[in-house]
Coordinates of C-alpha atoms in Angstrom, one line a residue:
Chain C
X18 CA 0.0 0.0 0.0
X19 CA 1.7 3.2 -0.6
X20 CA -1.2 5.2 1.4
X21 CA -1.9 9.0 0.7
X22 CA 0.6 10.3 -1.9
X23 CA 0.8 13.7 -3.7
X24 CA 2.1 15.0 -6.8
X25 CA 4.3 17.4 -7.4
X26 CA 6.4 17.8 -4.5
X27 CA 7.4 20.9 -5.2
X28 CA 6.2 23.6 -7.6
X29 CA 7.1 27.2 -8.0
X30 CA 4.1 29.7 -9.7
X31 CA 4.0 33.1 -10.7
X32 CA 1.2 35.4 -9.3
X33 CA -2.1 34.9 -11.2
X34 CA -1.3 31.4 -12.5
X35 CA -3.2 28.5 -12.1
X36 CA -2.2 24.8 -10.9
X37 CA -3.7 21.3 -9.5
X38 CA -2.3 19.5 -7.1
X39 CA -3.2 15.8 -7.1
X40 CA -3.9 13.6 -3.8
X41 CA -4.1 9.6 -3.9
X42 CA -5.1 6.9 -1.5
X43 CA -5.2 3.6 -1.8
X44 CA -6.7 2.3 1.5
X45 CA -10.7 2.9 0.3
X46 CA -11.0 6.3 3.0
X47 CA -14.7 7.8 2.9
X48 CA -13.1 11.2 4.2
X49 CA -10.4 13.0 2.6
X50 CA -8.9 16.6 3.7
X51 CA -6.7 19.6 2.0
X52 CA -4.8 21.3 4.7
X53 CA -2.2 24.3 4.1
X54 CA 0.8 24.9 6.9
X55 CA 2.8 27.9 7.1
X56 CA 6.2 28.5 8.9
X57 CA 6.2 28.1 12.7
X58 CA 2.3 27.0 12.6
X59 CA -0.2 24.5 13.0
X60 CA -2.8 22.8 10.4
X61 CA -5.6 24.8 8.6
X62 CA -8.3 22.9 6.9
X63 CA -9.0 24.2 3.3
X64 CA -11.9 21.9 1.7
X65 CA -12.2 18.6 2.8
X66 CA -14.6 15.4 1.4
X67 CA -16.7 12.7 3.4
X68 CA -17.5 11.0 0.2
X69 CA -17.4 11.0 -3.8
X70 CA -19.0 13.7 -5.4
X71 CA -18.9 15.4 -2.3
X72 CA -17.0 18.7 -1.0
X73 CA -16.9 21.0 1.7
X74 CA -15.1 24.5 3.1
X75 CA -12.9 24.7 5.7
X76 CA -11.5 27.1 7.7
X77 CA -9.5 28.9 4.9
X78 CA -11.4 28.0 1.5
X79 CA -10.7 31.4 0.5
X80 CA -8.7 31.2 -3.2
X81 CA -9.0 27.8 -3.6
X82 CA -11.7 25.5 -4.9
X83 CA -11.3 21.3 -5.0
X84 CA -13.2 18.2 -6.9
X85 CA -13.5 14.3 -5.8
X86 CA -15.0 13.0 -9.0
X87 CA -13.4 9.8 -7.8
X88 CA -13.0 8.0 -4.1
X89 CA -9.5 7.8 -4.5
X90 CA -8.4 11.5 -5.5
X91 CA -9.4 14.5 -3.9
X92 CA -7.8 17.7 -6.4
X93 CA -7.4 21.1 -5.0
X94 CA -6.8 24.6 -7.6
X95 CA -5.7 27.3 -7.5
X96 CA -7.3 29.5 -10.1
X97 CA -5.4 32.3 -9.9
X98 CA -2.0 32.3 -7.2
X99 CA -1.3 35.1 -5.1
X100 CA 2.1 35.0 -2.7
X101 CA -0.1 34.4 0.6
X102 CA -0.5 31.0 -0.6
X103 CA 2.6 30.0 -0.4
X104 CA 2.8 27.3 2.1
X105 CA 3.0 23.6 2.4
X106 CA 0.4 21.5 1.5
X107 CA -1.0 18.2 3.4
X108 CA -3.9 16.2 2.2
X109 CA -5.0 13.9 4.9
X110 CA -7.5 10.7 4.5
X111 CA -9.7 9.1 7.1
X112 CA -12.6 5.7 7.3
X113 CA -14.9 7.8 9.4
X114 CA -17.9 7.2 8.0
X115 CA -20.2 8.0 11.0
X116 CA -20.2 11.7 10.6
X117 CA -17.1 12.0 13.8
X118 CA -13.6 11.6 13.4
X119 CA -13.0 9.0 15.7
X120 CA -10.5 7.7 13.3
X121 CA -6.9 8.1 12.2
X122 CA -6.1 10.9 9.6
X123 CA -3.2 9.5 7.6
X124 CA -1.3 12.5 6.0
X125 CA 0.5 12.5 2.4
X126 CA 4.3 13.8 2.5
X127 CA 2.7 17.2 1.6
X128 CA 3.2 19.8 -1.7
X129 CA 5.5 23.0 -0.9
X130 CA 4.6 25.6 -2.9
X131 CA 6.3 29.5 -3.5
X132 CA 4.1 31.7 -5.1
X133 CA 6.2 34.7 -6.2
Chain H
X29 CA -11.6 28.7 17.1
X30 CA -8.1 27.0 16.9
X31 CA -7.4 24.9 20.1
X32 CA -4.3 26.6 22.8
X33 CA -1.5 24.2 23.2
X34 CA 0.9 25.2 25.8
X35 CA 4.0 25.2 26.4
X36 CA 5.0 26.4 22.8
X37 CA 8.3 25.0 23.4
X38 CA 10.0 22.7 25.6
X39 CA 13.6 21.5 25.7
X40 CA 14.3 18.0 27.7
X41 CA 17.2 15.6 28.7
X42 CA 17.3 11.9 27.5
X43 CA 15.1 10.4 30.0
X44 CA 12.8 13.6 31.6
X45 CA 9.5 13.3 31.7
X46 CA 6.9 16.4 29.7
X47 CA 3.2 17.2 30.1
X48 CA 1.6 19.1 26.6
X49 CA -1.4 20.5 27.2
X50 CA -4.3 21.9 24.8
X51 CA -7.9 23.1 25.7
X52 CA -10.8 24.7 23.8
X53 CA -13.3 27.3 24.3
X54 CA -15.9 25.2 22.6
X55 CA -17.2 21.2 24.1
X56 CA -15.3 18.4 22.5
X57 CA -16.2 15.5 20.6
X58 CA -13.0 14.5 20.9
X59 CA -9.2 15.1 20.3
X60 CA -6.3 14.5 18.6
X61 CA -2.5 13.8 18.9
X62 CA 0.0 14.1 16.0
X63 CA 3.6 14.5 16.2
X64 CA 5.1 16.2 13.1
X65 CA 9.1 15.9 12.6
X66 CA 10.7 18.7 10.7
X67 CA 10.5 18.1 7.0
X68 CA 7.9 15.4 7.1
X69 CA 4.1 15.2 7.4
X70 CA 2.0 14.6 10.9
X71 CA 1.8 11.2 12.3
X72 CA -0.8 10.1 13.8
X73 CA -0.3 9.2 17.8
X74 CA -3.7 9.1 20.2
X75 CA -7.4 9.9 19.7
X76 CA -9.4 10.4 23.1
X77 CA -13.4 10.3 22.7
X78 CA -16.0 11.4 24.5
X79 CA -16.6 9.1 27.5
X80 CA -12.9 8.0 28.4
X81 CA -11.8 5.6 25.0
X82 CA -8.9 6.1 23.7
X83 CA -7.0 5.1 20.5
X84 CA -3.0 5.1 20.1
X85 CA 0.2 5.0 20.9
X86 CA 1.3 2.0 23.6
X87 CA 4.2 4.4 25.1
X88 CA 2.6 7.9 25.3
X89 CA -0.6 8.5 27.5
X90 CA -2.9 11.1 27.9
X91 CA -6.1 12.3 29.2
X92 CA -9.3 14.4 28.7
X93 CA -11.3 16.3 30.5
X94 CA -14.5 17.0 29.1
X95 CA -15.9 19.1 31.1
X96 CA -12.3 22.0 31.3
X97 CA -12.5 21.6 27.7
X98 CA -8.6 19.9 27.7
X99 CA -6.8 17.3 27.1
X100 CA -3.0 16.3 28.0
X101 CA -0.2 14.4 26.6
X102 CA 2.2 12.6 28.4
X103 CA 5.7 11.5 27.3
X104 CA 7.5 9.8 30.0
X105 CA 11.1 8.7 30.4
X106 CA 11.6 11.1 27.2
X107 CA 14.0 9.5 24.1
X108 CA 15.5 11.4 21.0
X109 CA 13.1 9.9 18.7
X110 CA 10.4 12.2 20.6
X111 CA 12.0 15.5 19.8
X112 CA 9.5 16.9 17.1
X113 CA 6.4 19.3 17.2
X114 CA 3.1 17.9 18.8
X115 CA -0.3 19.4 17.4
X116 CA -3.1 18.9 19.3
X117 CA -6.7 18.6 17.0
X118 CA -10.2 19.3 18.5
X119 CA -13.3 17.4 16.5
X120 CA -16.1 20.5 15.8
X121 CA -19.1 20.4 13.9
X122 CA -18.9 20.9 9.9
X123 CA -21.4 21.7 7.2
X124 CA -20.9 18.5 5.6
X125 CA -19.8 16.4 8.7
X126 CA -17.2 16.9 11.7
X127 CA -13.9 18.5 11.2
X128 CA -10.3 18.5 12.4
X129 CA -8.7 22.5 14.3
X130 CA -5.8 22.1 14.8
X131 CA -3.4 24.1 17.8
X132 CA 0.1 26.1 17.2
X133 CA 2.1 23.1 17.7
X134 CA 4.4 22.4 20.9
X135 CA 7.7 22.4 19.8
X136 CA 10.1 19.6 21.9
X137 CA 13.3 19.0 21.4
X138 CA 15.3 15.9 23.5
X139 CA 18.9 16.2 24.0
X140 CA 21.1 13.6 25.0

């Protein structure tokens, strides 16, 4: 099982340019979860899934918008980058299917991104 | 509202014992541990539910208090491999279903 993986690993955008970033699981997770970090600080939720077809905001959905046309991938864009979204980016999965989270989030090895 | 881990920092010798602590203005469903070491994502270490369960980590403990709102972490007889920076999440209500807020971080650091 190689578990929640993301692509690309780095990337390095000008302002107003667009990009996807790609997140993967293999171990069948109803939830799935787009979180951003920045220097020195904790975990903010972006958009986050509890099923296919299905999308939420989270705390800071502000600039960014996300699709999970399929269980296994959740996508989150950028339609138009600006440099206070440069940060590192985590996408999480979860089997909570109950509505709580009274299960393990299992994070991908995250996206950093520059926006200059 | 983001969850108040304190202390922010903490440095420790091989061996010494640390108490993280996190509480919330809001009731809990429950909380979360995750250890993150520089460079690399979170890992997941201890859930604590609502009514005293618990899920995790054989060598770390904590606890929760439901009605203060807080939850602690304990690391006892502290090793190197535990140097890294502890986030404390606190389950909350979400439009489409409950969601993860996560605290600043503790930052811990274990010298020999």
């Amino acid at each position: 099982n190689a578990g929640v993986t993301q692509t690309p690993k780095f990337r390095v955008l000008k302002t107003g340019q667009s990009m996807t970033l790609l997140c993967a699981q293999d171990m069948n997770h109803e939830y799935m979860y787009w979180y951003r970090q920045d220097p020195g600080m904790g975990l903010r939720l972006i958009h986050y899934s509890v099923g296919e077809g299905t999308t939420a905001k989270g705390e800071v959905p502000d600039g960014y918008n996300v699709s999970r046309l399929k269980k296994q991938n959740f996508l989150l864009g950028l339609e138009s980058a600006a440099p206070s979204q440069t940060s590192v980016y985590f996408c999480a999965s979860s089997s909570s299917t109950s509505g709580s989270l009274a299960d393990t989030q299992y994070f991908g090895p995250g996206t950093r991104l520059t926006v200059l | 509202q983001q969850p108040v881990q304190s202390p922010q920092a903490v440095i420790l010798r091989e061996g010494e014992d640390a108490v993280i602590n996190c509480s919330s203005s809001k009731a809990l469903y429950s909380v979360h541990w995750y250890r993150q070491k520089h460079g690399e994502a979170p890992v997941f270490l201890m859930i604590l539910l609502k009514g005293g369960e618990q899920k995790g980590h054989d060598k770390i403990s904590a606890s929760f208090n439901e009605k203060k709102q807080q939850s602690s972490l304990y690391l006892t007889a502290s090793q190197l491999s535990y140097s890294g920076t502890y986030f404390c999440g606190t389950e909350k209500y979400g439009s489409a279903g409950n969601m993860l807020t996560f605290g600043g971080g503790t930052r811990l650091m274990v010298k020999p």
